[in-house]
């Protein structure tokens, strides 16, 4: 039987951070990945958090660590673990240097909207940081990597080591290896509808995963079978509205003119009853808030007229505060809508009258609410939610009228297992499960309440690096 110091389950950003650190520490390490390719959702990561990196110091950026800690604790209503946040914040700057020394390239430091300037953006996103940096580095240090292999069972022995049962997915053969320690890095459970449905605060039919598709709660189930505490906070890392169409991968719809015009711009959003539910202009400034507001609804639509479509295409629109959108207009928007109609995209609904549109999308109060909305626009005051007047675009004219159905884009989950400040997994009594660690999305409940804080950007990806290194250092020092 093969014998390892550590088996790491999941070869994403957190898994490779742990693998590289394990290589540095001289641990005999097996990294197990169920997919054909490595990197997982980490391939799409834009950047990582730090509060005192070399780059920030060179730019004379002043980041108050105490304020950051207080911000995160307050934002989570103190559901976050202050000890873990303090440790994470203190080590984040050195973790950026550690990444660069292992081949990851940082292109720049940025903020997100009005948030803190803590976001260290990768050159080539997480894909290059992993595949040009951490992965080859870990292999050079002797880490063994196997793909298309699942960990299907963990059995803890009397000496607290583990028998790890592996399933080779190509030939369905099982084999068992022994490990002194196991690190779970499977990325949470965003792609598991059953777990989402059993999580507080979620409306899973509205959540549109924009990730690798492999985050199905594998690590959580392995830990639960060993007595780990189920520690759900209901956090899905949401980033606002997404076009809802199960016939096409979500990433292909993100960033398009249609998507931006209805999700970035504070048009008229209504729910399943045909009624507005939020000041759209306030929501778009913060993706997490936008996602929360939308996810409280059973269905969401953006309603607009042909006049609005023509204005957005040919003239201009009242620009929102949200970043990363075109400056003046969407020159391809009308053509894109026509093409979506020809392609039969499920998110697009079109009718000659509002009455016909309301019937098609089954929103009983749409006609009366749009009449009310247009009256508020004519009077220059949103008496329902106080949206600024410049965004009160009347949905009127001769038609046709449009409804774009939206869901909520999500990147990952941030809960599932309870861990201590060393990323050791805890049982239902708050005691250690010896030799078992959870990192990244599997062990991130310590960071959040029910919402990801975009005002301090890069914290989840940065936690993947921190927690991966933290777990391995805990193994070495125990």
Short mmCIF file of C-alpha atoms in Angstrom, two decimals:
data_model
loop_
_atom_site.label_atom_id
_atom_site.label_comp_id
_atom_site.label_asym_id
_atom_site.label_seq_id
_atom_site.Cartn_x
_atom_site.Cartn_y
_atom_site.Cartn_z
CA UNK A 1 0.00 0.00 0.00
CA UNK A 2 1.31 3.45 -0.94
CA UNK A 3 1.96 5.62 2.08
CA UNK A 4 1.82 9.45 2.09
CA UNK A 5 2.32 12.21 4.60
CA UNK A 6 -0.64 14.02 3.09
CA UNK A 7 -3.34 13.38 0.51
CA UNK A 8 -4.93 16.51 -0.94
CA UNK A 9 -8.40 16.08 -2.45
CA UNK A 10 -9.00 18.56 -5.28
CA UNK A 11 -6.51 20.24 -7.61
CA UNK A 12 -7.88 23.77 -7.73
CA UNK A 13 -6.30 26.98 -6.48
CA UNK A 14 -6.44 25.93 -2.81
CA UNK A 15 -5.29 22.39 -3.56
CA UNK A 16 -2.28 23.58 -5.52
CA UNK A 17 -1.39 26.13 -2.83
CA UNK A 18 -1.38 23.27 -0.32
CA UNK A 19 0.58 21.05 -2.72
CA UNK A 20 3.26 23.68 -3.34
CA UNK A 21 3.64 24.31 0.40
CA UNK A 22 3.78 20.57 1.04
CA UNK A 23 6.55 20.31 -1.54
CA UNK A 24 8.45 23.10 0.20
CA UNK A 25 8.08 21.26 3.51
CA UNK A 26 9.38 17.98 2.08
CA UNK A 27 6.16 16.07 2.69
CA UNK A 28 5.38 13.03 0.58
CA UNK A 29 2.20 14.25 -1.09
CA UNK A 30 -0.53 12.90 -3.35
CA UNK A 31 -2.84 15.41 -5.06
CA UNK A 32 -6.06 13.83 -6.35
CA UNK A 33 -8.30 15.46 -9.00
CA UNK A 34 -11.56 13.96 -10.28
CA UNK A 35 -11.58 15.93 -13.54
CA UNK A 36 -9.55 15.45 -16.70
CA UNK A 37 -7.97 18.86 -16.21
CA UNK A 38 -6.66 20.69 -13.18
CA UNK A 39 -7.34 24.15 -11.81
CA UNK A 40 -11.10 23.88 -11.37
CA UNK A 41 -12.88 27.12 -10.65
CA UNK A 42 -9.52 28.58 -9.67
CA UNK A 43 -8.78 28.94 -13.38
CA UNK A 44 -11.25 31.84 -13.50
CA UNK A 45 -10.04 33.69 -10.41
CA UNK A 46 -9.15 37.31 -11.16
CA UNK A 47 -7.02 38.10 -8.14
CA UNK A 48 -6.25 37.64 -4.45
CA UNK A 49 -6.55 39.79 -1.35
CA UNK A 50 -3.67 41.36 0.56
CA UNK A 51 -3.36 44.28 2.96
CA UNK A 52 0.39 44.91 3.08
CA UNK A 53 1.97 43.38 -0.01
CA UNK A 54 5.26 44.55 -1.48
CA UNK A 55 3.32 46.04 -4.41
CA UNK A 56 1.04 48.02 -2.10
CA UNK A 57 4.03 49.30 -0.16
CA UNK A 58 5.77 50.35 -3.38
CA UNK A 59 2.64 52.30 -4.33
CA UNK A 60 2.43 53.84 -0.83
CA UNK A 61 -1.05 52.36 -0.45
CA UNK A 62 -2.21 52.68 3.14
CA UNK A 63 -4.47 49.79 4.19
CA UNK A 64 -5.58 49.77 7.82
CA UNK A 65 -5.64 46.12 8.94
CA UNK A 66 -7.73 46.90 12.01
CA UNK A 67 -10.36 48.58 9.87
CA UNK A 68 -10.40 45.62 7.48
CA UNK A 69 -10.92 43.21 10.36
CA UNK A 70 -13.73 45.32 11.78
CA UNK A 71 -15.30 45.69 8.33
CA UNK A 72 -15.46 41.93 7.83
CA UNK A 73 -16.76 41.20 11.32
CA UNK A 74 -19.43 43.89 11.08
CA UNK A 75 -20.42 42.91 7.54
CA UNK A 76 -20.94 39.30 8.68
CA UNK A 77 -22.78 40.41 11.84
CA UNK A 78 -19.95 38.71 13.72
CA UNK A 79 -20.69 35.31 12.21
CA UNK A 80 -17.15 35.36 10.81
CA UNK A 81 -14.30 34.05 12.97
CA UNK A 82 -12.26 37.06 14.08
CA UNK A 83 -9.23 34.95 14.98
CA UNK A 84 -9.09 33.40 11.52
CA UNK A 85 -9.57 36.76 9.83
CA UNK A 86 -6.77 38.28 11.93
CA UNK A 87 -4.40 35.47 10.99
CA UNK A 88 -5.41 35.66 7.33
CA UNK A 89 -5.02 39.45 7.09
CA UNK A 90 -1.62 39.31 8.79
CA UNK A 91 -0.28 36.70 6.35
CA UNK A 92 -1.92 37.84 3.10
CA UNK A 93 0.89 40.16 2.03
CA UNK A 94 3.57 37.51 2.39
CA UNK A 95 1.34 35.05 0.56
CA UNK A 96 1.36 37.33 -2.49
CA UNK A 97 5.16 37.32 -2.46
CA UNK A 98 5.08 33.54 -1.99
CA UNK A 99 2.89 33.22 -5.08
CA UNK A 100 5.20 35.37 -7.17
CA UNK A 101 8.24 33.38 -6.06
CA UNK A 102 6.46 30.25 -7.34
CA UNK A 103 5.69 31.58 -10.81
CA UNK A 104 2.39 33.43 -10.43
CA UNK A 105 2.47 36.91 -11.92
CA UNK A 106 0.57 39.87 -10.41
CA UNK A 107 -0.44 42.42 -13.04
CA UNK A 108 -1.76 45.19 -10.78
CA UNK A 109 -3.53 46.09 -7.56
CA UNK A 110 -7.09 47.38 -7.84
CA UNK A 111 -10.30 47.96 -5.95
CA UNK A 112 -13.85 47.05 -6.91
CA UNK A 113 -16.09 50.09 -7.11
CA UNK A 114 -15.67 52.08 -3.91
CA UNK A 115 -14.12 49.14 -2.04
CA UNK A 116 -10.66 48.78 -0.54
CA UNK A 117 -7.62 48.57 -2.83
CA UNK A 118 -6.74 45.02 -1.85
CA UNK A 119 -7.31 43.11 -5.10
CA UNK A 120 -4.05 41.74 -6.56
CA UNK A 121 -5.01 40.84 -10.11
CA UNK A 122 -3.23 37.95 -11.79
CA UNK A 123 -1.71 38.28 -15.24
CA UNK A 124 -3.64 35.61 -17.11
CA UNK A 125 -6.08 35.13 -14.22
CA UNK A 126 -5.91 32.11 -11.98
CA UNK A 127 -5.31 29.85 -14.96
CA UNK A 128 -1.80 31.17 -15.51
CA UNK A 129 -1.06 31.44 -11.80
CA UNK A 130 -1.87 27.73 -11.47
CA UNK A 131 -0.60 26.24 -14.71
CA UNK A 132 2.47 28.44 -15.17
CA UNK A 133 3.21 28.70 -11.47
CA UNK A 134 1.89 26.47 -8.71
CA UNK A 135 1.33 23.26 -10.68
CA UNK A 136 4.78 22.94 -12.26
CA UNK A 137 6.36 24.12 -9.01
CA UNK A 138 4.58 21.44 -6.97
CA UNK A 139 5.54 18.73 -9.46
CA UNK A 140 9.19 19.84 -9.36
CA UNK A 141 9.05 19.48 -5.58
CA UNK A 142 7.95 15.88 -5.90
CA UNK A 143 4.18 16.13 -5.45
CA UNK A 144 2.41 13.27 -7.23
CA UNK A 145 -0.69 14.33 -9.19
CA UNK A 146 -3.41 11.96 -10.40
CA UNK A 147 -6.43 13.07 -12.43
CA UNK A 148 -9.75 11.40 -13.32
CA UNK A 149 -9.62 9.87 -9.85
CA UNK A 150 -12.13 10.29 -7.03
CA UNK A 151 -11.64 9.89 -3.31
CA UNK A 152 -14.74 7.89 -2.44
CA UNK A 153 -14.04 6.98 1.17
CA UNK A 154 -11.92 7.94 4.16
CA UNK A 155 -11.41 5.46 6.97
CA UNK A 156 -9.66 6.69 10.10
CA UNK A 157 -7.38 4.12 11.71
CA UNK A 158 -6.66 3.71 15.44
CA UNK A 159 -3.39 5.63 15.03
CA UNK A 160 -5.42 8.53 13.48
CA UNK A 161 -3.96 7.91 10.02
CA UNK A 162 -6.32 7.36 7.09
CA UNK A 163 -7.03 4.68 4.54
CA UNK A 164 -8.02 6.65 1.45
CA UNK A 165 -10.05 4.77 -1.16
CA UNK A 166 -9.49 6.04 -4.70
CA UNK A 167 -11.72 5.29 -7.69
CA UNK A 168 -10.01 5.49 -11.06
CA UNK A 169 -12.80 6.80 -13.25
CA UNK A 170 -11.47 5.48 -16.57
CA UNK A 171 -11.48 1.79 -15.64
CA UNK A 172 -13.65 1.95 -12.45
CA UNK A 173 -10.88 0.29 -10.46
CA UNK A 174 -10.48 1.01 -6.78
CA UNK A 175 -7.26 1.21 -4.84
CA UNK A 176 -6.38 2.22 -1.29
CA UNK A 177 -3.52 4.41 -0.12
CA UNK A 178 -2.52 5.37 3.40
CA UNK A 179 -2.13 8.97 4.57
CA UNK A 180 -1.07 10.51 7.85
CA UNK A 181 -3.18 13.58 6.95
CA UNK A 182 -5.96 14.44 4.51
CA UNK A 183 -6.65 17.95 3.17
CA UNK A 184 -10.07 18.57 1.58
CA UNK A 185 -10.01 21.12 -1.25
CA UNK A 186 -12.98 20.21 -3.44
CA UNK A 187 -14.40 23.72 -3.77
CA UNK A 188 -17.69 23.57 -1.90
CA UNK A 189 -21.07 22.54 -3.31
CA UNK A 190 -22.36 25.19 -5.73
CA UNK A 191 -23.07 22.54 -8.38
CA UNK A 192 -25.11 20.31 -6.08
CA UNK A 193 -28.79 21.27 -6.24
CA UNK A 194 -29.75 19.06 -3.29
CA UNK A 195 -27.28 20.71 -0.93
CA UNK A 196 -28.26 24.18 -2.16
CA UNK A 197 -31.90 23.38 -1.54
CA UNK A 198 -31.08 22.39 2.05
CA UNK A 199 -29.16 25.58 2.74
CA UNK A 200 -30.74 28.59 4.39
CA UNK A 201 -31.29 31.79 2.42
CA UNK A 202 -31.05 30.14 -1.00
CA UNK A 203 -33.43 29.89 -3.93
CA UNK A 204 -31.45 27.30 -5.89
CA UNK A 205 -33.58 27.41 -9.03
CA UNK A 206 -32.43 31.01 -9.48
CA UNK A 207 -28.73 30.41 -8.85
CA UNK A 208 -26.66 30.12 -12.03
CA UNK A 209 -23.22 28.65 -11.33
CA UNK A 210 -20.47 30.32 -13.32
CA UNK A 211 -17.64 27.99 -12.36
CA UNK A 212 -15.95 24.73 -13.32
CA UNK A 213 -19.08 22.67 -12.74
CA UNK A 214 -17.22 20.23 -10.46
CA UNK A 215 -18.05 21.66 -7.03
CA UNK A 216 -20.51 19.01 -5.85
CA UNK A 217 -19.77 18.80 -2.14
CA UNK A 218 -17.42 15.81 -2.35
CA UNK A 219 -15.15 17.01 0.45
CA UNK A 220 -18.05 17.90 2.70
CA UNK A 221 -19.56 14.43 2.48
CA UNK A 222 -16.22 12.78 3.20
CA UNK A 223 -15.88 14.90 6.34
CA UNK A 224 -19.49 14.46 7.46
CA UNK A 225 -19.03 10.69 7.28
CA UNK A 226 -16.26 11.14 9.85
CA UNK A 227 -18.48 13.16 12.20
CA UNK A 228 -17.71 16.70 11.01
CA UNK A 229 -20.13 19.47 11.86
CA UNK A 230 -22.43 20.75 9.13
CA UNK A 231 -21.76 24.46 9.33
CA UNK A 232 -23.97 26.17 6.75
CA UNK A 233 -24.20 29.95 6.70
CA UNK A 234 -26.07 30.12 3.40
CA UNK A 235 -23.24 31.95 1.60
CA UNK A 236 -23.08 31.64 -2.16
CA UNK A 237 -20.62 34.10 -3.67
CA UNK A 238 -23.10 35.93 -5.90
CA UNK A 239 -22.21 38.58 -8.44
CA UNK A 240 -25.53 39.93 -9.59
CA UNK A 241 -27.92 39.08 -12.37
CA UNK A 242 -27.21 36.57 -15.13
CA UNK A 243 -29.23 35.69 -18.20
CA UNK A 244 -31.23 32.59 -17.33
CA UNK A 245 -31.02 30.00 -20.06
CA UNK A 246 -30.18 26.34 -19.27
CA UNK A 247 -29.51 25.59 -22.95
CA UNK A 248 -26.23 27.50 -23.08
CA UNK A 249 -23.25 27.67 -20.68
CA UNK A 250 -23.59 30.69 -18.40
CA UNK A 251 -20.09 31.99 -19.11
CA UNK A 252 -21.01 32.49 -22.77
CA UNK A 253 -23.77 34.92 -21.77
CA UNK A 254 -21.76 36.88 -19.23
CA UNK A 255 -20.22 40.14 -20.48
CA UNK A 256 -22.43 40.43 -23.56
CA UNK A 257 -24.30 43.59 -24.52
CA UNK A 258 -27.64 41.99 -23.62
CA UNK A 259 -26.36 40.91 -20.22
CA UNK A 260 -24.81 44.28 -19.40
CA UNK A 261 -27.81 46.31 -20.55
CA UNK A 262 -30.21 44.47 -18.23
CA UNK A 263 -27.91 43.55 -15.30
CA UNK A 264 -25.46 46.46 -15.15
CA UNK A 265 -28.00 49.17 -15.90
CA UNK A 266 -30.80 49.93 -13.42
CA UNK A 267 -33.75 49.30 -15.67
CA UNK A 268 -37.14 48.02 -14.46
CA UNK A 269 -36.71 44.66 -12.70
CA UNK A 270 -39.85 42.81 -11.64
CA UNK A 271 -40.55 39.54 -9.87
CA UNK A 272 -42.94 36.67 -10.57
CA UNK A 273 -45.90 38.93 -9.73
CA UNK A 274 -44.76 41.62 -12.15
CA UNK A 275 -43.77 44.04 -9.39
CA UNK A 276 -40.47 45.75 -8.62
CA UNK A 277 -38.62 44.67 -5.46
CA UNK A 278 -35.60 47.00 -5.14
CA UNK A 279 -33.98 50.28 -6.16
CA UNK A 280 -32.12 48.82 -9.11
CA UNK A 281 -29.52 51.60 -9.12
CA UNK A 282 -28.47 50.84 -5.53
CA UNK A 283 -28.30 47.12 -6.22
CA UNK A 284 -26.02 47.27 -9.26
CA UNK A 285 -23.34 49.14 -7.32
CA UNK A 286 -22.74 46.02 -5.19
CA UNK A 287 -22.99 42.65 -6.92
CA UNK A 288 -23.58 40.76 -3.68
CA UNK A 289 -26.51 43.03 -2.76
CA UNK A 290 -27.92 42.69 -6.26
CA UNK A 291 -27.74 38.90 -5.96
CA UNK A 292 -29.37 38.88 -2.54
CA UNK A 293 -32.27 41.07 -3.69
CA UNK A 294 -32.84 38.90 -6.75
CA UNK A 295 -32.52 35.60 -4.91
CA UNK A 296 -35.41 36.49 -2.62
CA UNK A 297 -37.71 36.34 -5.65
CA UNK A 298 -39.12 33.25 -7.32
CA UNK A 299 -38.50 34.66 -10.80
CA UNK A 300 -36.89 37.88 -12.08
CA UNK A 301 -37.38 39.79 -15.33
CA UNK A 302 -36.03 43.00 -16.80
CA UNK A 303 -38.86 44.77 -18.61
CA UNK A 304 -38.22 47.31 -21.37
CA UNK A 305 -39.75 48.79 -24.50
CA UNK A 306 -38.61 49.08 -28.08
CA UNK A 307 -37.89 52.76 -27.43
CA UNK A 308 -35.50 51.89 -24.60
CA UNK A 309 -33.83 49.26 -26.78
CA UNK A 310 -33.37 51.78 -29.60
CA UNK A 311 -32.06 54.45 -27.25
CA UNK A 312 -29.54 52.09 -25.67
CA UNK A 313 -28.39 51.03 -29.14
CA UNK A 314 -28.35 54.30 -31.09
CA UNK A 315 -28.11 57.09 -28.55
CA UNK A 316 -27.12 56.54 -24.93
CA UNK A 317 -28.31 55.33 -21.57
CA UNK A 318 -28.08 56.88 -18.08
CA UNK A 319 -24.86 55.23 -17.03
CA UNK A 320 -24.85 53.43 -13.69
CA UNK A 321 -21.99 53.41 -11.18
CA UNK A 322 -21.12 49.78 -11.84
CA UNK A 323 -17.62 49.24 -13.30
CA UNK A 324 -16.54 47.29 -16.38
CA UNK A 325 -19.37 48.39 -18.70
CA UNK A 326 -19.37 50.40 -21.95
CA UNK A 327 -19.18 54.16 -21.61
CA UNK A 328 -22.01 55.51 -23.74
CA UNK A 329 -24.19 52.97 -25.57
CA UNK A 330 -24.49 49.37 -26.73
CA UNK A 331 -24.09 49.59 -30.53
CA UNK A 332 -24.76 45.87 -31.08
CA UNK A 333 -27.66 45.54 -28.66
CA UNK A 334 -30.57 45.61 -31.11
CA UNK A 335 -28.85 43.16 -33.46
CA UNK A 336 -27.97 40.92 -30.52
CA UNK A 337 -31.60 40.87 -29.35
CA UNK A 338 -32.76 39.99 -32.87
CA UNK A 339 -30.20 37.18 -33.06
CA UNK A 340 -31.24 35.87 -29.64
CA UNK A 341 -34.83 35.79 -30.89
CA UNK A 342 -33.79 33.85 -34.02
CA UNK A 343 -31.78 31.44 -31.87
CA UNK A 344 -34.79 30.85 -29.62
CA UNK A 345 -32.97 31.85 -26.43
CA UNK A 346 -35.12 30.91 -23.46
CA UNK A 347 -34.30 34.07 -21.50
CA UNK A 348 -35.87 36.34 -24.15
CA UNK A 349 -39.61 37.10 -24.28
CA UNK A 350 -41.19 39.53 -26.74
CA UNK A 351 -44.78 40.62 -27.30
CA UNK A 352 -46.64 43.36 -29.13
CA UNK A 353 -48.42 44.57 -25.98
CA UNK A 354 -47.73 44.56 -22.27
CA UNK A 355 -50.86 42.48 -21.76
CA UNK A 356 -49.51 39.79 -24.08
CA UNK A 357 -46.09 39.95 -22.42
CA UNK A 358 -47.62 39.59 -18.95
CA UNK A 359 -49.55 36.53 -20.07
CA UNK A 360 -46.48 34.95 -21.70
CA UNK A 361 -44.28 35.25 -18.61
CA UNK A 362 -47.15 34.70 -16.15
CA UNK A 363 -46.81 37.93 -14.16
CA UNK A 364 -50.37 38.89 -13.11
CA UNK A 365 -49.64 42.44 -11.89
CA UNK A 366 -47.22 43.50 -14.63
CA UNK A 367 -49.59 45.73 -16.60
CA UNK A 368 -50.86 47.66 -13.58
CA UNK A 369 -47.36 47.98 -12.11
CA UNK A 370 -45.82 49.27 -15.35
CA UNK A 371 -48.62 51.85 -15.53
CA UNK A 372 -47.69 52.93 -12.00
CA UNK A 373 -43.98 52.93 -12.91
CA UNK A 374 -44.61 55.14 -15.92
CA UNK A 375 -46.62 57.56 -13.76
CA UNK A 376 -43.69 57.80 -11.34
CA UNK A 377 -41.36 58.45 -14.30
CA UNK A 378 -43.66 61.22 -15.56
CA UNK A 379 -43.72 62.79 -12.08
CA UNK A 380 -39.95 62.42 -11.68
CA UNK A 381 -40.12 60.52 -8.39
CA UNK A 382 -39.81 56.85 -7.49
CA UNK A 383 -42.12 56.71 -4.49
CA UNK A 384 -41.62 52.94 -4.14
CA UNK A 385 -37.83 52.63 -3.81
CA UNK A 386 -36.43 56.13 -4.44
CA UNK A 387 -34.44 55.27 -7.53
CA UNK A 388 -32.84 58.44 -8.96
CA UNK A 389 -35.00 60.13 -11.53
CA UNK A 390 -32.53 59.72 -14.40
CA UNK A 391 -32.99 55.95 -14.21
CA UNK A 392 -36.80 56.07 -14.30
CA UNK A 393 -37.12 55.23 -17.98
CA UNK A 394 -40.81 54.79 -18.88
CA UNK A 395 -41.74 51.45 -20.40
CA UNK A 396 -44.14 52.87 -22.95
CA UNK A 397 -44.70 53.41 -26.66
CA UNK A 398 -46.28 51.25 -29.31
CA UNK A 399 -44.30 48.08 -28.71
CA UNK A 400 -42.98 45.53 -29.02
CA UNK A 401 -42.15 45.01 -25.35
CA UNK A 402 -39.45 42.75 -23.96
CA UNK A 403 -38.81 40.67 -20.84
CA UNK A 404 -35.36 39.20 -20.18
CA UNK A 405 -35.45 36.48 -17.52
CA UNK A 406 -32.61 36.66 -15.01
CA UNK A 407 -31.06 34.39 -12.45
CA UNK A 408 -28.27 35.09 -9.99
CA UNK A 409 -24.70 34.40 -11.08
CA UNK A 410 -22.62 32.64 -8.43
CA UNK A 411 -18.96 31.66 -8.25
CA UNK A 412 -18.64 29.41 -5.22
CA UNK A 413 -20.05 28.61 -1.80
CA UNK A 414 -18.50 29.72 1.46
CA UNK A 415 -19.60 27.29 4.14
CA UNK A 416 -20.12 23.57 4.74
CA UNK A 417 -17.54 22.59 7.37
CA UNK A 418 -16.41 24.14 10.60
CA UNK A 419 -12.64 24.55 10.97
CA UNK A 420 -10.34 26.12 13.55
CA UNK A 421 -7.59 28.68 12.95
CA UNK A 422 -5.30 25.91 11.68
CA UNK A 423 -7.91 24.74 9.13
CA UNK A 424 -8.42 21.54 11.10
CA UNK A 425 -11.93 20.12 10.71
CA UNK A 426 -14.08 20.10 13.86
CA UNK A 427 -16.78 17.64 14.85
CA UNK A 428 -20.24 18.35 16.25
CA UNK A 429 -18.75 18.91 19.72
CA UNK A 430 -16.18 21.40 18.46
CA UNK A 431 -13.34 18.89 18.83
CA UNK A 432 -10.63 18.14 16.28
CA UNK A 433 -10.94 15.29 13.83
CA UNK A 434 -7.27 14.43 13.96
CA UNK A 435 -5.39 14.69 10.70
CA UNK A 436 -8.33 16.12 8.71
CA UNK A 437 -8.14 19.61 7.18
CA UNK A 438 -10.47 21.68 4.98
CA UNK A 439 -9.31 24.57 2.81
CA UNK A 440 -10.70 26.90 0.15
CA UNK A 441 -14.43 26.56 -0.40
CA UNK A 442 -14.62 23.44 1.79
CA UNK A 443 -13.38 25.34 4.85
CA UNK A 444 -14.44 28.94 4.33
CA UNK A 445 -17.47 29.20 6.62
CA UNK A 446 -15.16 30.97 9.08
CA UNK A 447 -15.02 33.99 6.74
CA UNK A 448 -18.66 34.83 6.13
CA UNK A 449 -22.15 35.46 7.26
CA UNK A 450 -24.60 34.90 4.42
CA UNK A 451 -22.98 37.32 1.95
CA UNK A 452 -19.60 37.78 0.32
CA UNK A 453 -18.16 41.25 0.95
CA UNK A 454 -17.17 42.73 -2.42
CA UNK A 455 -16.04 45.88 -0.63
CA UNK A 456 -12.85 43.99 0.29
CA UNK A 457 -12.19 42.23 -3.02
CA UNK A 458 -10.12 39.11 -3.54
CA UNK A 459 -10.77 37.64 -0.11
CA UNK A 460 -12.10 34.25 -1.20
CA UNK A 461 -9.31 33.54 -3.69
CA UNK A 462 -6.75 34.89 -1.25
CA UNK A 463 -8.17 32.55 1.38
CA UNK A 464 -7.54 29.63 -0.98
CA UNK A 465 -3.82 30.49 -0.86
CA UNK A 466 -3.77 31.25 2.84
CA UNK A 467 -5.75 28.20 3.93
CA UNK A 468 -3.76 25.84 1.71
CA UNK A 469 -0.48 27.00 3.22
CA UNK A 470 -1.99 27.26 6.70
CA UNK A 471 -3.14 23.64 6.70
CA UNK A 472 0.22 22.30 5.59
CA UNK A 473 2.11 24.43 8.10
CA UNK A 474 -0.24 23.11 10.78
CA UNK A 475 0.60 19.55 9.76
CA UNK A 476 4.32 20.26 9.99
CA UNK A 477 4.05 22.03 13.35
CA UNK A 478 1.67 19.71 15.17
#
